[in-house]
CSV table of N, CA and C and ligand atoms in Angstrom, one decimal:
chain,number,residue,atom,x,y,z
M,1,MET,N,32.0,20.5,-44.6
M,1,MET,CA,30.8,19.7,-44.3
M,1,MET,C,29.6,20.4,-45.0
M,2,ASN,N,28.8,19.6,-45.8
M,2,ASN,CA,27.6,20.2,-46.4
M,2,ASN,C,26.5,20.1,-45.4
M,3,VAL,N,25.4,20.7,-45.8
M,3,VAL,CA,24.2,20.8,-44.9
M,3,VAL,C,23.7,19.4,-44.5
M,4,LYS,N,23.7,18.5,-45.4
M,4,LYS,CA,23.1,17.2,-45.1
M,4,LYS,C,24.0,16.4,-44.1
M,5,SER,N,25.3,16.5,-44.3
M,5,SER,CA,26.1,15.8,-43.3
M,5,SER,C,26.1,16.5,-42.0
M,6,ALA,N,26.0,17.8,-42.0
M,6,ALA,CA,25.9,18.5,-40.7
M,6,ALA,C,24.7,18.1,-39.9
M,7,CYS,N,23.6,18.0,-40.6
M,7,CYS,CA,22.3,17.6,-40.0
M,7,CYS,C,22.5,16.2,-39.4
M,8,ALA,N,23.1,15.3,-40.1
M,8,ALA,CA,23.3,13.9,-39.7
M,8,ALA,C,24.1,13.9,-38.4
M,9,ALA,N,25.2,14.8,-38.4
M,9,ALA,CA,26.0,14.8,-37.2
M,9,ALA,C,25.3,15.3,-36.0
M,10,ILE,N,24.4,16.3,-36.2
M,10,ILE,CA,23.7,16.9,-35.1
M,10,ILE,C,22.7,15.8,-34.6
M,11,LEU,N,22.0,15.1,-35.5
M,11,LEU,CA,21.1,14.1,-35.1
M,11,LEU,C,21.8,13.0,-34.3
M,12,ALA,N,23.0,12.6,-34.8
M,12,ALA,CA,23.7,11.6,-34.1
M,12,ALA,C,24.1,12.0,-32.7
M,13,VAL,N,24.6,13.2,-32.5
M,13,VAL,CA,24.9,13.7,-31.2
M,13,VAL,C,23.6,13.8,-30.3
M,14,ALA,N,22.5,14.3,-30.9
M,14,ALA,CA,21.3,14.3,-30.1
M,14,ALA,C,20.9,12.9,-29.6
M,15,GLY,N,21.1,12.0,-30.5
M,15,GLY,CA,20.7,10.6,-30.2
M,15,GLY,C,21.6,10.1,-29.1
M,16,LEU,N,22.9,10.4,-29.1
M,16,LEU,CA,23.8,9.9,-28.1
M,16,LEU,C,23.4,10.5,-26.7
M,17,ILE,N,23.0,11.8,-26.7
M,17,ILE,CA,22.7,12.5,-25.5
M,17,ILE,C,21.3,12.0,-25.0
M,18,ALA,N,20.4,11.8,-25.9
M,18,ALA,CA,19.0,11.5,-25.5
M,18,ALA,C,18.9,10.1,-24.9
M,19,ALA,N,19.6,9.2,-25.5
M,19,ALA,CA,19.4,7.8,-25.1
M,19,ALA,C,19.7,7.5,-23.6
M,20,PRO,N,20.9,7.9,-23.1
M,20,PRO,CA,21.1,7.7,-21.7
M,20,PRO,C,20.3,8.5,-20.8
M,21,ALA,N,19.9,9.7,-21.2
M,21,ALA,CA,19.1,10.6,-20.3
M,21,ALA,C,17.7,9.9,-20.1
M,22,THR,N,17.1,9.4,-21.2
M,22,THR,CA,15.8,8.8,-21.1
M,22,THR,C,15.9,7.5,-20.2
M,23,ALA,N,16.9,6.8,-20.4
M,23,ALA,CA,17.0,5.5,-19.6
M,23,ALA,C,17.1,5.8,-18.1
M,24,SER,N,17.9,6.9,-17.7
M,24,SER,CA,18.1,7.1,-16.3
M,24,SER,C,16.8,7.8,-15.7
M,25,ALA,N,16.1,8.6,-16.6
M,25,ALA,CA,14.9,9.1,-16.1
M,25,ALA,C,13.9,8.0,-15.8
M,26,ALA,N,13.8,7.0,-16.6
M,26,ALA,CA,12.8,5.9,-16.4
M,26,ALA,C,13.1,5.2,-15.1
M,27,ALA,N,14.4,5.1,-14.8
M,27,ALA,CA,14.8,4.3,-13.6
M,27,ALA,C,14.5,5.1,-12.3
M,28,SER,N,14.5,6.4,-12.4
M,28,SER,CA,14.5,7.2,-11.1
M,28,SER,C,13.2,8.0,-10.9
M,29,GLU,N,12.4,8.1,-11.9
M,29,GLU,CA,11.2,8.9,-11.7
M,29,GLU,C,10.0,8.1,-11.4
M,30,LEU,N,9.2,8.5,-10.4
M,30,LEU,CA,8.0,7.9,-10.0
M,30,LEU,C,6.9,8.1,-11.1
M,31,PRO,N,6.0,7.2,-11.3
M,31,PRO,CA,4.9,7.5,-12.2
M,31,PRO,C,4.1,8.7,-11.7
M,32,SER,N,3.3,9.3,-12.5
M,32,SER,CA,2.4,10.4,-12.1
M,32,SER,C,1.5,10.0,-11.0
M,33,TYR,N,0.9,10.9,-10.3
M,33,TYR,CA,-0.1,10.6,-9.3
M,33,TYR,C,-1.3,9.9,-9.9
M,34,GLU,N,-1.7,10.3,-11.1
M,34,GLU,CA,-2.8,9.7,-11.8
M,34,GLU,C,-2.5,8.3,-12.1
M,35,GLN,N,-1.3,8.0,-12.6
M,35,GLN,CA,-1.0,6.6,-12.9
M,35,GLN,C,-0.9,5.8,-11.7
M,36,TRP,N,-0.4,6.3,-10.6
M,36,TRP,CA,-0.3,5.6,-9.3
M,36,TRP,C,-1.8,5.2,-8.9
M,37,GLN,N,-2.6,6.2,-8.9
M,37,GLN,CA,-4.0,5.9,-8.5
M,37,GLN,C,-4.7,4.9,-9.4
M,38,ALA,N,-4.4,4.9,-10.7
M,38,ALA,CA,-5.0,3.9,-11.6
M,38,ALA,C,-4.5,2.5,-11.2
M,39,ASP,N,-3.2,2.5,-10.9
M,39,ASP,CA,-2.6,1.2,-10.5
M,39,ASP,C,-3.1,0.7,-9.2
M,40,VAL,N,-3.3,1.6,-8.2
M,40,VAL,CA,-3.9,1.3,-6.9
M,40,VAL,C,-5.3,0.8,-7.1
M,41,ARG,N,-6.1,1.5,-7.9
M,41,ARG,CA,-7.5,1.0,-8.1
M,41,ARG,C,-7.6,-0.4,-8.7
M,42,GLU,N,-6.7,-0.6,-9.6
M,42,GLU,CA,-6.7,-2.0,-10.3
M,42,GLU,C,-6.4,-3.0,-9.2
M,43,ALA,N,-5.5,-2.7,-8.3
M,43,ALA,CA,-5.2,-3.7,-7.2
M,43,ALA,C,-6.3,-3.8,-6.2
M,44,VAL,N,-6.9,-2.7,-5.8
M,44,VAL,CA,-7.8,-2.7,-4.7
M,44,VAL,C,-9.3,-2.9,-5.0
M,45,ASP,N,-9.7,-2.5,-6.2
M,45,ASP,CA,-11.1,-2.6,-6.6
M,45,ASP,C,-11.7,-4.0,-6.3
M,46,PRO,N,-10.9,-5.1,-6.5
M,46,PRO,CA,-11.5,-6.4,-6.1
M,46,PRO,C,-11.7,-6.7,-4.6
M,47,ALA,N,-11.2,-5.8,-3.8
M,47,ALA,CA,-11.2,-6.1,-2.3
M,47,ALA,C,-12.6,-6.1,-1.7
M,48,ILE,N,-13.4,-5.1,-2.0
M,48,ILE,CA,-14.8,-5.0,-1.4
M,48,ILE,C,-15.7,-6.2,-1.9
M,49,PRO,N,-15.7,-6.5,-3.2
M,49,PRO,CA,-16.4,-7.7,-3.6
M,49,PRO,C,-16.0,-9.0,-2.9
M,50,TRP,N,-14.6,-9.1,-2.8
M,50,TRP,CA,-14.1,-10.3,-2.2
M,50,TRP,C,-14.5,-10.3,-0.7
M,51,LEU,N,-14.4,-9.2,0.0
M,51,LEU,CA,-14.8,-9.1,1.4
M,51,LEU,C,-16.3,-9.4,1.6
M,52,THR,N,-17.1,-8.9,0.6
M,52,THR,CA,-18.6,-9.1,0.7
M,52,THR,C,-18.8,-10.6,0.8
M,53,ASP,N,-18.2,-11.4,-0.1
M,53,ASP,CA,-18.3,-12.8,-0.2
M,53,ASP,C,-17.8,-13.5,1.1
M,54,ARG,N,-16.7,-12.9,1.6
M,54,ARG,CA,-16.0,-13.5,2.8
M,54,ARG,C,-16.9,-13.3,4.0
M,55,VAL,N,-17.4,-12.1,4.2
M,55,VAL,CA,-18.3,-11.8,5.3
M,55,VAL,C,-19.5,-12.7,5.3
M,56,ALA,N,-20.0,-13.0,4.1
M,56,ALA,CA,-21.2,-13.8,4.0
M,56,ALA,C,-21.0,-15.2,4.5
M,57,LYS,N,-19.7,-15.7,4.4
M,57,LYS,CA,-19.4,-17.0,4.8
M,57,LYS,C,-19.3,-17.1,6.4
M,58,GLY,N,-19.2,-16.0,7.0
M,58,GLY,CA,-19.2,-15.9,8.5
M,58,GLY,C,-17.8,-16.2,9.1
M,59,GLY,N,-17.8,-16.2,10.4
M,59,GLY,CA,-16.5,-16.4,11.2
M,59,GLY,C,-16.5,-15.4,12.3
M,60,SER,N,-15.6,-15.7,13.2
M,60,SER,CA,-15.4,-14.8,14.4
M,60,SER,C,-14.2,-13.9,14.3
M,61,GLY,N,-14.3,-12.7,14.7
M,61,GLY,CA,-13.2,-11.8,14.8
M,61,GLY,C,-12.7,-11.4,13.4
M,62,LEU,N,-13.6,-11.3,12.4
M,62,LEU,CA,-13.1,-11.0,11.1
M,62,LEU,C,-12.4,-9.6,11.0
M,63,ALA,N,-11.3,-9.6,10.3
M,63,ALA,CA,-10.5,-8.3,10.3
M,63,ALA,C,-9.8,-8.2,9.0
M,64,ILE,N,-9.4,-7.0,8.7
M,64,ILE,CA,-8.5,-6.7,7.6
M,64,ILE,C,-7.2,-6.1,8.1
M,65,VAL,N,-6.1,-6.3,7.5
M,65,VAL,CA,-4.8,-5.7,7.8
M,65,VAL,C,-4.4,-4.8,6.7
M,66,LEU,N,-4.0,-3.6,7.1
M,66,LEU,CA,-3.6,-2.6,6.2
M,66,LEU,C,-2.2,-2.1,6.5
M,67,ASP,N,-1.3,-2.0,5.5
M,67,ASP,CA,0.0,-1.3,5.6
M,67,ASP,C,-0.3,0.2,5.7
M,68,ILE,N,0.5,1.0,6.3
M,68,ILE,CA,0.2,2.4,6.4
M,68,ILE,C,0.8,3.2,5.2
M,69,ASP,N,2.2,3.2,5.1
M,69,ASP,CA,2.8,4.1,4.2
M,69,ASP,C,2.7,3.7,2.7
M,70,ASN,N,2.1,4.6,1.9
M,70,ASN,CA,1.9,4.3,0.5
M,70,ASN,C,0.8,3.2,0.2
M,71,THR,N,0.1,2.9,1.3
M,71,THR,CA,-1.1,2.0,1.2
M,71,THR,C,-2.3,2.8,1.7
M,72,SER,N,-2.3,2.9,3.1
M,72,SER,CA,-3.4,3.7,3.7
M,72,SER,C,-3.3,5.2,3.5
M,73,LEU,N,-2.0,5.7,3.5
M,73,LEU,CA,-1.8,7.1,3.4
M,73,LEU,C,-0.9,7.3,2.1
M,74,GLU,N,-1.1,8.5,1.5
M,74,GLU,CA,-0.4,8.8,0.3
M,74,GLU,C,1.0,9.4,0.7
M,75,THR,N,1.8,8.6,1.4
M,75,THR,CA,3.0,9.1,2.1
M,75,THR,C,4.0,9.8,1.1
M,76,GLU,N,4.1,9.2,-0.1
M,76,GLU,CA,5.0,9.7,-1.1
M,76,GLU,C,4.4,10.9,-1.9
M,77,TYR,N,3.2,10.8,-2.3
M,77,TYR,CA,2.6,11.8,-3.2
M,77,TYR,C,2.0,13.0,-2.4
M,78,HIS,N,1.3,12.7,-1.3
M,78,HIS,CA,0.6,13.7,-0.5
M,78,HIS,C,0.7,13.3,0.9
M,79,PRO,N,1.8,13.6,1.6
M,79,PRO,CA,1.9,13.0,3.0
M,79,PRO,C,0.7,13.3,3.9
M,80,GLY,N,0.3,12.3,4.6
M,80,GLY,CA,-0.8,12.5,5.5
M,80,GLY,C,-2.2,12.3,4.9
M,81,GLU,N,-2.3,12.4,3.6
M,81,GLU,CA,-3.6,12.3,3.0
M,81,GLU,C,-4.0,10.8,2.8
M,82,PRO,N,-5.3,10.5,2.9
M,82,PRO,CA,-5.8,9.1,2.7
M,82,PRO,C,-5.6,8.7,1.3
M,83,ASN,N,-5.2,7.5,1.1
M,83,ASN,CA,-5.3,6.9,-0.2
M,83,ASN,C,-6.7,6.3,-0.4
M,84,ARG,N,-7.5,7.1,-1.2
M,84,ARG,CA,-9.0,6.9,-1.1
M,84,ARG,C,-9.5,5.5,-1.5
M,85,PRO,N,-8.9,4.8,-2.5
M,85,PRO,CA,-9.4,3.5,-2.7
M,85,PRO,C,-9.2,2.5,-1.5
M,86,VAL,N,-8.1,2.7,-0.8
M,86,VAL,CA,-7.9,1.9,0.4
M,86,VAL,C,-8.8,2.4,1.6
M,87,LEU,N,-9.0,3.7,1.7
M,87,LEU,CA,-9.9,4.2,2.7
M,87,LEU,C,-11.3,3.7,2.5
M,88,ALA,N,-11.7,3.6,1.2
M,88,ALA,CA,-13.1,3.0,1.0
M,88,ALA,C,-13.2,1.6,1.5
M,89,VAL,N,-12.1,0.8,1.3
M,89,VAL,CA,-12.2,-0.6,1.9
M,89,VAL,C,-12.3,-0.6,3.4
M,90,ALA,N,-11.5,0.3,4.0
M,90,ALA,CA,-11.5,0.4,5.5
M,90,ALA,C,-12.9,0.8,6.0
M,91,GLN,N,-13.5,1.8,5.3
M,91,GLN,CA,-14.8,2.3,5.8
M,91,GLN,C,-15.8,1.2,5.6
M,92,TRP,N,-15.7,0.5,4.4
M,92,TRP,CA,-16.7,-0.6,4.2
M,92,TRP,C,-16.5,-1.6,5.4
M,93,ALA,N,-15.3,-1.9,5.7
M,93,ALA,CA,-15.1,-2.9,6.8
M,93,ALA,C,-15.7,-2.4,8.1
M,94,GLY,N,-15.4,-1.1,8.4
M,94,GLY,CA,-16.0,-0.6,9.6
M,94,GLY,C,-17.5,-0.6,9.7
M,95,GLN,N,-18.1,-0.5,8.5
M,95,GLN,CA,-19.6,-0.6,8.5
M,95,GLN,C,-20.1,-2.0,8.5
M,96,HIS,N,-19.3,-3.0,8.4
M,96,HIS,CA,-19.7,-4.4,8.3
M,96,HIS,C,-19.1,-5.3,9.4
M,97,HIS,N,-18.8,-4.6,10.5
M,97,HIS,CA,-18.3,-5.4,11.7
M,97,HIS,C,-17.0,-6.2,11.4
M,98,VAL,N,-16.2,-5.6,10.5
M,98,VAL,CA,-14.9,-6.2,10.2
M,98,VAL,C,-13.9,-5.2,10.8
M,99,SER,N,-13.0,-5.8,11.7
M,99,SER,CA,-12.1,-4.9,12.3
M,99,SER,C,-11.0,-4.4,11.4
M,100,VAL,N,-10.5,-3.2,11.6
M,100,VAL,CA,-9.5,-2.6,10.7
M,100,VAL,C,-8.2,-2.5,11.6
M,101,LEU,N,-7.2,-3.3,11.2
M,101,LEU,CA,-5.9,-3.4,11.9
M,101,LEU,C,-4.8,-2.9,11.0
M,102,PHE,N,-3.9,-2.1,11.6
M,102,PHE,CA,-2.8,-1.6,10.8
M,102,PHE,C,-1.5,-2.3,11.3
M,103,VAL,N,-0.7,-2.7,10.3
M,103,VAL,CA,0.6,-3.4,10.6
M,103,VAL,C,1.6,-2.6,9.8
M,104,THR,N,2.6,-2.1,10.6
M,104,THR,CA,3.5,-1.1,10.0
M,104,THR,C,5.0,-1.4,10.3
M,105,ALA,N,5.9,-1.0,9.5
M,105,ALA,CA,7.3,-1.1,9.8
M,105,ALA,C,7.7,0.1,10.6
M,106,ARG,N,6.8,1.0,10.8
M,106,ARG,CA,7.2,2.1,11.8
M,106,ARG,C,7.4,1.5,13.1
M,107,THR,N,8.2,2.1,14.0
M,107,THR,CA,8.4,1.6,15.3
M,107,THR,C,7.7,2.3,16.4
M,108,SER,N,6.9,3.3,16.0
M,108,SER,CA,6.0,4.0,17.0
M,108,SER,C,4.7,4.2,16.4
M,109,SER,N,3.6,4.0,17.2
M,109,SER,CA,2.3,4.1,16.7
M,109,SER,C,1.6,5.5,17.0
M,110,SER,N,2.3,6.3,17.8
M,110,SER,CA,1.5,7.5,18.3
M,110,SER,C,1.2,8.5,17.1
M,111,SER,N,2.2,8.8,16.3
M,111,SER,CA,1.9,9.7,15.2
M,111,SER,C,1.1,9.0,14.1
M,112,ALA,N,1.2,7.7,14.0
M,112,ALA,CA,0.4,7.0,13.0
M,112,ALA,C,-1.1,7.0,13.4
M,113,ARG,N,-1.3,6.9,14.7
M,113,ARG,CA,-2.7,6.9,15.1
M,113,ARG,C,-3.4,8.2,14.8
M,114,THR,N,-2.7,9.3,15.0
M,114,THR,CA,-3.2,10.6,14.7
M,114,THR,C,-3.4,10.8,13.2
M,115,GLN,N,-2.4,10.4,12.5
M,115,GLN,CA,-2.5,10.6,11.0
M,115,GLN,C,-3.6,9.8,10.4
M,116,LEU,N,-3.8,8.6,10.8
M,116,LEU,CA,-4.8,7.7,10.3
M,116,LEU,C,-6.2,8.2,10.7
M,117,SER,N,-6.3,8.6,12.0
M,117,SER,CA,-7.6,9.1,12.4
M,117,SER,C,-8.0,10.4,11.7
M,118,ASP,N,-7.0,11.3,11.5
M,118,ASP,CA,-7.3,12.6,10.8
M,118,ASP,C,-7.6,12.3,9.3
M,119,ALA,N,-7.1,11.2,8.8
M,119,ALA,CA,-7.4,10.8,7.4
M,119,ALA,C,-8.7,10.1,7.2
M,120,GLY,N,-9.4,9.8,8.4
M,120,GLY,CA,-10.7,9.2,8.3
M,120,GLY,C,-10.8,7.7,8.5
M,121,TYR,N,-9.7,7.1,8.9
M,121,TYR,CA,-9.7,5.7,9.1
M,121,TYR,C,-10.3,5.2,10.4
M,122,PRO,N,-11.2,4.2,10.4
M,122,PRO,CA,-11.5,3.5,11.6
M,122,PRO,C,-10.3,2.7,12.0
M,123,ILE,N,-10.0,2.7,13.4
M,123,ILE,CA,-8.8,2.0,13.8
M,123,ILE,C,-9.1,1.1,15.0
M,124,ASP,N,-8.9,-0.2,14.8
M,124,ASP,CA,-9.1,-1.1,15.9
M,124,ASP,C,-7.8,-1.5,16.6
M,125,ALA,N,-6.7,-1.5,15.8
M,125,ALA,CA,-5.4,-1.8,16.4
M,125,ALA,C,-4.3,-1.3,15.5
M,126,ILE,N,-3.2,-1.0,16.0
M,126,ILE,CA,-2.0,-0.7,15.2
M,126,ILE,C,-0.8,-1.5,15.8
M,127,CYS,N,-0.2,-2.3,15.0
M,127,CYS,CA,0.9,-3.1,15.5
M,127,CYS,C,2.2,-2.6,14.8
M,128,THR,N,3.2,-2.2,15.6
M,128,THR,CA,4.4,-1.7,15.0
M,128,THR,C,5.6,-2.7,15.1
M,129,ARG,N,6.6,-2.4,14.3
M,129,ARG,CA,7.8,-3.2,14.3
M,129,ARG,C,8.6,-2.9,15.6
M,130,LYS,N,9.2,-4.0,16.1
M,130,LYS,CA,10.1,-3.8,17.3
M,130,LYS,C,11.5,-3.5,16.7
M,131,SER,N,12.3,-2.7,17.4
M,131,SER,CA,13.6,-2.4,16.9
M,131,SER,C,14.4,-3.7,16.9
M,132,GLY,N,15.2,-3.8,15.8
M,132,GLY,CA,15.9,-5.1,15.6
M,132,GLY,C,15.2,-6.1,14.8
M,133,GLU,N,13.9,-5.9,14.6
M,133,GLU,CA,13.2,-6.8,13.7
M,133,GLU,C,13.3,-6.4,12.2
M,134,GLY,N,13.4,-7.3,11.3
M,134,GLY,CA,13.3,-7.0,9.9
M,134,GLY,C,11.9,-6.6,9.6
M,135,THR,N,11.7,-6.0,8.4
M,135,THR,CA,10.3,-5.5,8.1
M,135,THR,C,9.4,-6.7,7.9
M,136,ALA,N,9.7,-7.7,7.1
M,136,ALA,CA,8.8,-8.8,6.9
M,136,ALA,C,8.6,-9.6,8.2
M,137,GLU,N,9.7,-9.7,9.0
M,137,GLU,CA,9.6,-10.4,10.2
M,137,GLU,C,8.7,-9.8,11.2
M,138,GLY,N,8.8,-8.4,11.3
M,138,GLY,CA,7.9,-7.7,12.3
M,138,GLY,C,6.5,-7.8,11.8
M,139,LYS,N,6.2,-7.7,10.5
M,139,LYS,CA,4.8,-7.8,10.1
M,139,LYS,C,4.2,-9.1,10.3
M,140,GLN,N,5.0,-10.2,10.1
M,140,GLN,CA,4.5,-11.5,10.3
M,140,GLN,C,4.3,-11.7,11.8
M,141,ARG,N,5.2,-11.2,12.7
M,141,ARG,CA,5.0,-11.3,14.1
M,141,ARG,C,3.7,-10.6,14.5
M,142,CYS,N,3.5,-9.4,13.9
M,142,CYS,CA,2.2,-8.7,14.2
M,142,CYS,C,1.0,-9.5,13.9
M,143,ARG,N,1.0,-10.1,12.7
M,143,ARG,CA,-0.2,-10.9,12.2
M,143,ARG,C,-0.4,-12.1,13.2
M,144,ALA,N,0.7,-12.7,13.6
M,144,ALA,CA,0.6,-13.8,14.5
M,144,ALA,C,0.0,-13.4,15.8
M,145,ASP,N,0.5,-12.2,16.3
M,145,ASP,CA,0.0,-11.7,17.6
M,145,ASP,C,-1.5,-11.4,17.5
M,146,LEU,N,-1.9,-10.7,16.4
M,146,LEU,CA,-3.3,-10.3,16.3
M,146,LEU,C,-4.2,-11.6,16.1
M,147,THR,N,-3.7,-12.6,15.4
M,147,THR,CA,-4.4,-13.8,15.3
M,147,THR,C,-4.6,-14.5,16.7
M,148,GLU,N,-3.5,-14.4,17.5
M,148,GLU,CA,-3.5,-15.0,18.8
M,148,GLU,C,-4.5,-14.3,19.7
M,149,GLN,N,-4.7,-13.0,19.4
M,149,GLN,CA,-5.7,-12.1,20.2
M,149,GLN,C,-7.1,-12.4,19.8
M,150,GLY,N,-7.3,-13.3,18.7
M,150,GLY,CA,-8.7,-13.7,18.4
M,150,GLY,C,-9.2,-13.1,17.0
M,151,TYR,N,-8.3,-12.3,16.4
M,151,TYR,CA,-8.7,-11.8,15.0
M,151,TYR,C,-8.5,-12.9,14.0
M,152,THR,N,-9.4,-12.9,13.0
M,152,THR,CA,-9.2,-13.7,11.8
M,152,THR,C,-8.9,-12.8,10.7
M,153,ILE,N,-7.7,-12.7,10.3
M,153,ILE,CA,-7.3,-11.8,9.3
M,153,ILE,C,-7.7,-12.3,7.9
M,154,THR,N,-8.5,-11.6,7.2
M,154,THR,CA,-9.0,-12.0,5.9
M,154,THR,C,-8.1,-11.3,4.9
M,155,ALA,N,-8.5,-10.1,4.4
M,155,ALA,CA,-7.7,-9.4,3.4
M,155,ALA,C,-6.4,-8.7,4.1
M,156,ASN,N,-5.3,-8.8,3.4
M,156,ASN,CA,-4.1,-8.2,3.8
M,156,ASN,C,-3.6,-7.3,2.7
M,157,ILE,N,-3.7,-6.0,2.9
M,157,ILE,CA,-3.4,-5.0,1.8
M,157,ILE,C,-2.1,-4.2,2.1
M,158,GLY,N,-1.2,-4.3,1.1
M,158,GLY,CA,0.1,-3.6,1.3
M,158,GLY,C,0.7,-3.4,-0.1
M,159,ASN,N,1.7,-2.5,-0.1
M,159,ASN,CA,2.4,-2.2,-1.3
M,159,ASN,C,3.8,-2.8,-1.5
M,160,ARG,N,4.3,-3.5,-0.5
M,160,ARG,CA,5.6,-4.1,-0.6
M,160,ARG,C,5.5,-5.6,-0.4
M,161,SER,N,6.4,-6.3,-1.0
M,161,SER,CA,6.3,-7.8,-0.9
M,161,SER,C,6.5,-8.2,0.6
M,162,THR,N,7.2,-7.4,1.4
M,162,THR,CA,7.4,-7.7,2.8
M,162,THR,C,6.1,-7.5,3.6
M,163,ASP,N,5.1,-6.9,3.0
M,163,ASP,CA,3.7,-6.8,3.6
M,163,ASP,C,3.0,-8.2,3.5
M,164,LEU,N,3.4,-9.0,2.6
M,164,LEU,CA,2.6,-10.2,2.2
M,164,LEU,C,3.4,-11.5,2.5
M,165,GLU,N,4.7,-11.3,2.9
M,165,GLU,CA,5.5,-12.5,3.1
M,165,GLU,C,5.0,-13.2,4.4
M,166,GLY,N,5.0,-14.6,4.4
M,166,GLY,CA,4.5,-15.3,5.6
M,166,GLY,C,3.1,-15.6,5.5
M,167,GLY,N,2.4,-15.8,6.6
M,167,GLY,CA,1.0,-16.3,6.6
M,167,GLY,C,0.2,-15.5,7.6
M,168,ASP,N,-0.8,-16.2,8.2
M,168,ASP,CA,-1.8,-15.6,9.1
M,168,ASP,C,-2.7,-14.5,8.4
M,169,TYR,N,-3.0,-14.8,7.1
M,169,TYR,CA,-4.1,-14.0,6.4
M,169,TYR,C,-4.6,-14.9,5.3
M,170,GLU,N,-5.8,-14.5,4.8
M,170,GLU,CA,-6.4,-15.3,3.8
M,170,GLU,C,-6.1,-14.9,2.4
M,171,LYS,N,-6.1,-13.6,2.1
M,171,LYS,CA,-5.9,-13.1,0.7
M,171,LYS,C,-5.1,-11.8,0.7
M,172,GLY,N,-4.1,-11.7,-0.1
M,172,GLY,CA,-3.3,-10.5,-0.2
M,172,GLY,C,-3.7,-9.7,-1.4
M,173,PHE,N,-3.7,-8.4,-1.2
M,173,PHE,CA,-3.9,-7.4,-2.3
M,173,PHE,C,-2.7,-6.5,-2.3
M,174,LYS,N,-1.9,-6.6,-3.5
M,174,LYS,CA,-0.6,-6.0,-3.6
M,174,LYS,C,-0.7,-4.7,-4.4
M,175,LEU,N,-0.5,-3.6,-3.8
M,175,LEU,CA,-0.4,-2.3,-4.5
M,175,LEU,C,1.0,-2.1,-5.1
M,176,PRO,N,1.2,-1.2,-6.0
M,176,PRO,CA,2.5,-1.0,-6.6
M,176,PRO,C,3.5,-0.4,-5.6
M,177,ASP,N,4.8,-0.8,-5.8
M,177,ASP,CA,5.9,-0.1,-5.1
M,177,ASP,C,6.9,0.4,-6.1
M,178,TYR,N,6.7,0.1,-7.4
M,178,TYR,CA,7.6,0.6,-8.5
M,178,TYR,C,9.1,0.3,-8.2
M,179,ASP,N,9.3,-1.0,-8.0
M,179,ASP,CA,10.7,-1.5,-7.8
M,179,ASP,C,11.3,-0.9,-6.5
M,180,GLY,N,10.5,-0.8,-5.5
M,180,GLY,CA,11.0,-0.3,-4.2
M,180,GLY,C,11.0,1.2,-4.0
M,181,GLN,N,10.5,1.9,-5.0
M,181,GLN,CA,10.5,3.4,-4.8
M,181,GLN,C,9.5,3.9,-3.8
M,182,LEU,N,8.4,3.1,-3.6
M,182,LEU,CA,7.5,3.5,-2.6
M,182,LEU,C,7.6,2.7,-1.3
M,183,SER,N,7.9,3.3,-0.2
M,183,SER,CA,8.1,2.5,1.0
M,183,SER,C,6.8,1.8,1.5
H,1,MG,MG1,4.1,0.7,2.4
């Protein structure tokens, strides 16, 4: 084998090895924290302007609903830390007489309340999934219960499609879940 054909053979082998490795990495690796934050901001930045208009229109019991994991808290990237673009929306709501409600697939609210409070969130209510309920089913039941209690749910912010399935809210803001990689 001369030098030229040897090089070609090495390149061919490298190509065979590199192609599947790249494909599998793309399917299994989460984006960088910086990329996630950029994607979160793109989804959430319209929320405060939208809420400003919504509050100006008036209504009773105005509220927002937030998902907890990988929406309110950086559960995957920095467990327990606030996801700051979403925290900013919650704090704006708290300052404008808009209730901040959390709807979660978690089945217990006790640790969630501590984590959210430590992260700086105002908390008016936390509604958890009942055992046996599906995620979307539990979240819909929570929104219906909260509406029954007198809240008018305006913005609903979550990172999974199951956060937004169903009704009992006015406008959804969908954060990324990267094909189900973020709970
Ligand atoms: Mg989530």
